[in-house]
Backbone as numpy.savetxt, mean C-alpha at the origin, in Angstrom:
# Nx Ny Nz CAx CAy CAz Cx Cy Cz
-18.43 -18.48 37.82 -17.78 -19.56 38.54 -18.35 -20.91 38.11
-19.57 -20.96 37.65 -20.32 -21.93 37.19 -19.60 -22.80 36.39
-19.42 -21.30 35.16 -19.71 -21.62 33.97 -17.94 -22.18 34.17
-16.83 -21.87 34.57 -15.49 -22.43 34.78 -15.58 -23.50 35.25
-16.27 -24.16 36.31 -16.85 -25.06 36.50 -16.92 -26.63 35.63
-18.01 -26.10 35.28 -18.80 -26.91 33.87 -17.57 -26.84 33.04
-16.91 -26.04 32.33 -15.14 -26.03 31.49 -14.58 -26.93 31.82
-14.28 -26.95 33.26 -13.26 -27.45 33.84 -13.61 -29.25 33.62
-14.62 -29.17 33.82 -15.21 -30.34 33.81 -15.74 -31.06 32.49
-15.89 -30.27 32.26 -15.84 -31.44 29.92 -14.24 -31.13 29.81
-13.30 -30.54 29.99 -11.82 -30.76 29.82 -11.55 -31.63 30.27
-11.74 -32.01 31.58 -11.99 -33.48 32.57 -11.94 -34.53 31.61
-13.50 -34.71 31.33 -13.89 -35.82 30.60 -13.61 -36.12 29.25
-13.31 -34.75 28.28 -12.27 -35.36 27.44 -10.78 -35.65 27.52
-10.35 -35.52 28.71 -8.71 -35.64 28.48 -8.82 -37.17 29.47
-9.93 -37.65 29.71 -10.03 -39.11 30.37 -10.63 -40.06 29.29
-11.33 -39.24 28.21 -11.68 -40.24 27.14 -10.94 -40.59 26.27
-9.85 -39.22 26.02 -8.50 -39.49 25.22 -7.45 -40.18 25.39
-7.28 -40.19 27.00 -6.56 -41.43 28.04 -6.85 -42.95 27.72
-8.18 -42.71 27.91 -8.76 -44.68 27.88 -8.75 -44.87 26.16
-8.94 -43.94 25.21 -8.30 -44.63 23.93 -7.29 -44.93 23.78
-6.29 -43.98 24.24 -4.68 -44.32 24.12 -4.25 -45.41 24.74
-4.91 -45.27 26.07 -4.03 -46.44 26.99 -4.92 -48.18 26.67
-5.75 -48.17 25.10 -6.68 -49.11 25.09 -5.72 -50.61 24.70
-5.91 -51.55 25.72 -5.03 -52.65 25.15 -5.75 -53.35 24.17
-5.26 -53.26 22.86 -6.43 -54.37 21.85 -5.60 -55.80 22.24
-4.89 -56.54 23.12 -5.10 -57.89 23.03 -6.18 -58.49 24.42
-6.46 -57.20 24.78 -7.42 -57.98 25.68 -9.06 -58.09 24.70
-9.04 -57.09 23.99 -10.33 -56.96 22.80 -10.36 -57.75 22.17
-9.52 -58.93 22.07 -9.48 -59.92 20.91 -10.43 -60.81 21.67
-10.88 -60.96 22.84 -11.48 -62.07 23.41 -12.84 -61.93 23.27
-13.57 -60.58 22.23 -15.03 -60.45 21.93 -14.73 -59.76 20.70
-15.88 -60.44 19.50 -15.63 -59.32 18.73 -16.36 -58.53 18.44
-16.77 -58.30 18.91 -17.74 -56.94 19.27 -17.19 -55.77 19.71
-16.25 -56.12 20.87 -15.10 -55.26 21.20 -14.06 -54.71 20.19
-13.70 -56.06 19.30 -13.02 -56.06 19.02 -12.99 -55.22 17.63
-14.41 -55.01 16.79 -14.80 -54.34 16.02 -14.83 -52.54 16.40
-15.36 -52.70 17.75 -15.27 -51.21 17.92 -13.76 -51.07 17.96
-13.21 -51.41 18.94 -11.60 -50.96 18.76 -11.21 -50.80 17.10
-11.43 -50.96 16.32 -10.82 -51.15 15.25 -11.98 -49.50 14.05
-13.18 -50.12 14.97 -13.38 -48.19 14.72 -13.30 -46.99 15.43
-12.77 -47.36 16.32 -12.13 -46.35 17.40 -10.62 -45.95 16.53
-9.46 -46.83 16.29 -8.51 -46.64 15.68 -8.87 -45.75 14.07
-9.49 -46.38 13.38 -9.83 -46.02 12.02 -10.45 -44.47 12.48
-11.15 -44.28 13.28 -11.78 -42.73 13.52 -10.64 -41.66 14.23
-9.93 -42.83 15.15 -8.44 -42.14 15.57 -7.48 -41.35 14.55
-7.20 -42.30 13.46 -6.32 -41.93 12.71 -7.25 -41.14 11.37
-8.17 -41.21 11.44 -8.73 -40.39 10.36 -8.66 -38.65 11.09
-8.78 -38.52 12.33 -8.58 -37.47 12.59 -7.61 -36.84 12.72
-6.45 -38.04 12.97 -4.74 -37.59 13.66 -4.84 -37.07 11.74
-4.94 -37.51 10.79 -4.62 -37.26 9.24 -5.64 -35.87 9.01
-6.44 -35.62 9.69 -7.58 -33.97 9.20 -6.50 -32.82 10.22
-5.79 -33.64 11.58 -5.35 -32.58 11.60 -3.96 -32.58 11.52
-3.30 -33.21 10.62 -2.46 -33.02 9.88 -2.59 -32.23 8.85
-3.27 -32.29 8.04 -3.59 -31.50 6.92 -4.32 -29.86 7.39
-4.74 -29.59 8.86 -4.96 -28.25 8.95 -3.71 -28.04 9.48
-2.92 -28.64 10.20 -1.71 -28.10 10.42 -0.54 -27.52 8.96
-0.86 -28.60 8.49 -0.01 -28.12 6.76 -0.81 -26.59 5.90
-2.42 -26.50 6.12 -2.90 -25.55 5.80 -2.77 -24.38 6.66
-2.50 -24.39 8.00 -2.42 -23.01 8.73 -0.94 -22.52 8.28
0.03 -23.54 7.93 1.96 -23.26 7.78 1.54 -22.42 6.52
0.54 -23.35 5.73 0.24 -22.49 4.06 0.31 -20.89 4.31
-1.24 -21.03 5.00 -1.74 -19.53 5.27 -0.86 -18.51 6.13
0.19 -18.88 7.20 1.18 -18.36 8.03 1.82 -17.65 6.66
2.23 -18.97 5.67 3.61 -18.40 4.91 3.07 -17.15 4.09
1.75 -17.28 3.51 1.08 -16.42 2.42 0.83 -15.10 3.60
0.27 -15.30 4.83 0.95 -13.91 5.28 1.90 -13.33 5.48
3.16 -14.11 5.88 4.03 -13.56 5.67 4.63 -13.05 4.54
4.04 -13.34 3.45 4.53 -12.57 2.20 3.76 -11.75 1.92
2.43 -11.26 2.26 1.31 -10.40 2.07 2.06 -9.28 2.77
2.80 -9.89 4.14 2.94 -8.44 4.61 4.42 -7.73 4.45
5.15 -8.68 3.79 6.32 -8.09 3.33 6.21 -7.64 1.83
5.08 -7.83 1.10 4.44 -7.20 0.21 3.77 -5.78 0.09
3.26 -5.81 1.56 2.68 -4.72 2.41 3.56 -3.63 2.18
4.44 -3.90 2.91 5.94 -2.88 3.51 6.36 -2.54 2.37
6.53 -3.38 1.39 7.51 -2.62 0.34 6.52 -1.41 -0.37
4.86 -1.98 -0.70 4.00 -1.16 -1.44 3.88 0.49 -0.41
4.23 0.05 0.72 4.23 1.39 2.04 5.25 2.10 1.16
6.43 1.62 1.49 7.47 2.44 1.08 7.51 3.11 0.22
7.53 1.93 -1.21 6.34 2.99 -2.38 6.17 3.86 -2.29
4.66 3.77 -1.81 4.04 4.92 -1.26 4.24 6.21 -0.53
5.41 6.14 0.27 5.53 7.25 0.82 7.00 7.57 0.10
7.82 6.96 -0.60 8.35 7.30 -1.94 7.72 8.43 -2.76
6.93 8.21 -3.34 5.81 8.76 -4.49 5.52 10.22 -3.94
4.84 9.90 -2.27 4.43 11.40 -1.74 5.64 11.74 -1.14
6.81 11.69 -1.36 7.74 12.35 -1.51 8.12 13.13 -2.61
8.32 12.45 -3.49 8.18 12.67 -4.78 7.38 13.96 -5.37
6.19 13.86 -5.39 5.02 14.52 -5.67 5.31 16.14 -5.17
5.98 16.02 -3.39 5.78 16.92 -3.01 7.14 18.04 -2.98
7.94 17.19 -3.70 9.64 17.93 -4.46 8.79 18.49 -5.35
7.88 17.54 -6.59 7.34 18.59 -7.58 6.08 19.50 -7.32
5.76 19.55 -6.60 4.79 20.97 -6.04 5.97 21.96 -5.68
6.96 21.14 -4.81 7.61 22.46 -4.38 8.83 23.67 -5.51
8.88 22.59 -6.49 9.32 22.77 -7.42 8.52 23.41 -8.66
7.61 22.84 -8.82 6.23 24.03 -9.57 5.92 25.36 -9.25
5.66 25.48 -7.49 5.96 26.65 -6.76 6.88 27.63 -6.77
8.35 26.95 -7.40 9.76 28.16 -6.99 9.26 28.57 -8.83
9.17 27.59 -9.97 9.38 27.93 -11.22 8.33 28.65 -11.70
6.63 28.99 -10.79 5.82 30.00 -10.95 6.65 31.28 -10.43
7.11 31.25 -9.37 7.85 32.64 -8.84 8.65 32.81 -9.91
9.67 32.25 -10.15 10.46 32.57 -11.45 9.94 33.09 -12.22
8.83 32.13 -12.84 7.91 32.97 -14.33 7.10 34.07 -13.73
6.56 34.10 -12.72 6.62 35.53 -12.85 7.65 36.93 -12.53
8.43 36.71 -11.84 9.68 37.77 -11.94 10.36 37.43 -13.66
10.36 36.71 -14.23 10.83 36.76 -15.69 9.38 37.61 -16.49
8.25 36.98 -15.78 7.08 37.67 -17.11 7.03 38.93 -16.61
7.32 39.80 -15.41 7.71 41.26 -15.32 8.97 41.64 -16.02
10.03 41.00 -15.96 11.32 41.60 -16.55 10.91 41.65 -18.02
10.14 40.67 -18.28 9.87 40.41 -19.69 8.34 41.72 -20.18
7.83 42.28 -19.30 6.89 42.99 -19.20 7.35 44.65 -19.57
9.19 44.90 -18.88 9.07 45.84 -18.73 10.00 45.93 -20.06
10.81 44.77 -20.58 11.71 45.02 -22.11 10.95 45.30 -23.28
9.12 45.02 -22.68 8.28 44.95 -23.80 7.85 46.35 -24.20
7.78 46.73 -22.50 7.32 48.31 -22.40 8.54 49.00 -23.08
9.67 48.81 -23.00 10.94 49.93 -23.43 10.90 49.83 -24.71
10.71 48.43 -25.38 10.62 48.54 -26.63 9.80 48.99 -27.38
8.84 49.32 -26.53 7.62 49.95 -27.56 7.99 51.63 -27.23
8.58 51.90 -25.92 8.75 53.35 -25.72 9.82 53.91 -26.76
10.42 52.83 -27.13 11.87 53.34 -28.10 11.31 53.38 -29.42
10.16 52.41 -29.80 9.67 52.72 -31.50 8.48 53.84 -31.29
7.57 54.25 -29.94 7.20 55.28 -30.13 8.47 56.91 -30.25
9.64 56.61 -29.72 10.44 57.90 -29.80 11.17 57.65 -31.14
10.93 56.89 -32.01 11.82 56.55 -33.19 10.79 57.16 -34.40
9.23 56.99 -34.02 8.08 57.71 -34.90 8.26 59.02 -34.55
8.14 59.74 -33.40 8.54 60.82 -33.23 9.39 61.55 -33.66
10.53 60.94 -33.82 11.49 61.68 -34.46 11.92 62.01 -35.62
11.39 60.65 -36.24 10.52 60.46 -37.96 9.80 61.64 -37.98
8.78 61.51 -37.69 7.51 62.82 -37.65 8.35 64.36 -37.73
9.22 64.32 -36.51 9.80 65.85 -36.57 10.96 66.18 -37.68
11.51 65.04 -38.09 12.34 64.88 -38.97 11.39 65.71 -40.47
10.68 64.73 -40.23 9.76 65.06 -41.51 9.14 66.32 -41.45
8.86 67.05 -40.58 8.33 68.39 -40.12 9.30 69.40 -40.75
10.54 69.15 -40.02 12.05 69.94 -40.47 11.92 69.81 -41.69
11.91 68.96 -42.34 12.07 68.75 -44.11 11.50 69.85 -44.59
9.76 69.83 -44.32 8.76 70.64 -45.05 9.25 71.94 -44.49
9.51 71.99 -43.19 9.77 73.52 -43.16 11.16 74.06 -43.78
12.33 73.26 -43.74 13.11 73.38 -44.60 12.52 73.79 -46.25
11.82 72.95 -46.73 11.62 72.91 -48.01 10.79 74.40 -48.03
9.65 74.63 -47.30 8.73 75.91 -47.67 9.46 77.11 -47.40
10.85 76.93 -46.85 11.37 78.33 -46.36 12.46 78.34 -47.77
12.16 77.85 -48.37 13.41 78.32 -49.83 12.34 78.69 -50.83
């Protein structure tokens, strides 16, 4: 409660010191110049500040605008992004179906390998007995 207090009260006294500059008549200051010097650095310190915060006002619009493009920069690199892991995860799922494939092809392909070798082992065989018949043909004359 104090401490709102004490707030309340330098808000007070600057919005009464900002009053008596504004409301300052310089033709009554002309009648000392002493007065009349400070008024004139009262103004010069006035407007040197009304111009600093002009220029943070032009620098916060800067920095407003550069976020606002940071973050519509943001959004698009998001999208991107979850573009990509879209992407990525068509080709896993797609790596996945074409392993199943290769292997039901490397069995089909497993078992044409096996027949073909079962058909040149029954093709020696029959060579062999062929050739058996011959000799026994031949030794029986």
């Amino acid at each position: 409660l104090l401490i709102q207090n004490d707030t309340l009260l330098a808000n007070g006294i600057q919005n009464d010191v900002c009053a008596i500059v504004l409301t300052y008549d310089p033709v009554v200051a002309t009648t000392s110049d002493s007065s009349n010097c400070m008024f004139v650095e009262l103004q010069n310190n006035c407007d040197r500040e009304h111009n600093r915060v002009l220029e943070l006002e032009a620098h916060v619009l800067e920095t407003q605008k550069m976020l606002s493009n940071s973050n519509s920069q943001c959004t698009i690199l998001e999208k991107h992004y979850y573009d990509l892991q879209l992407k990525v995860q068509r080709y896993k799922e797609n790596l996945k179906n074409q392993r199943v494939l290769d292997n039901s092809n490397a069995m089909a392909l497993n078992a044409i390998f096996g027949i073909t070798l079962l058909k040149d082992q029954l093709r020696e065989r029959d060579e062999t007995v062929r050739n058996l018949q011959s000799e026994i043909n031949i030794s029986k004359m």
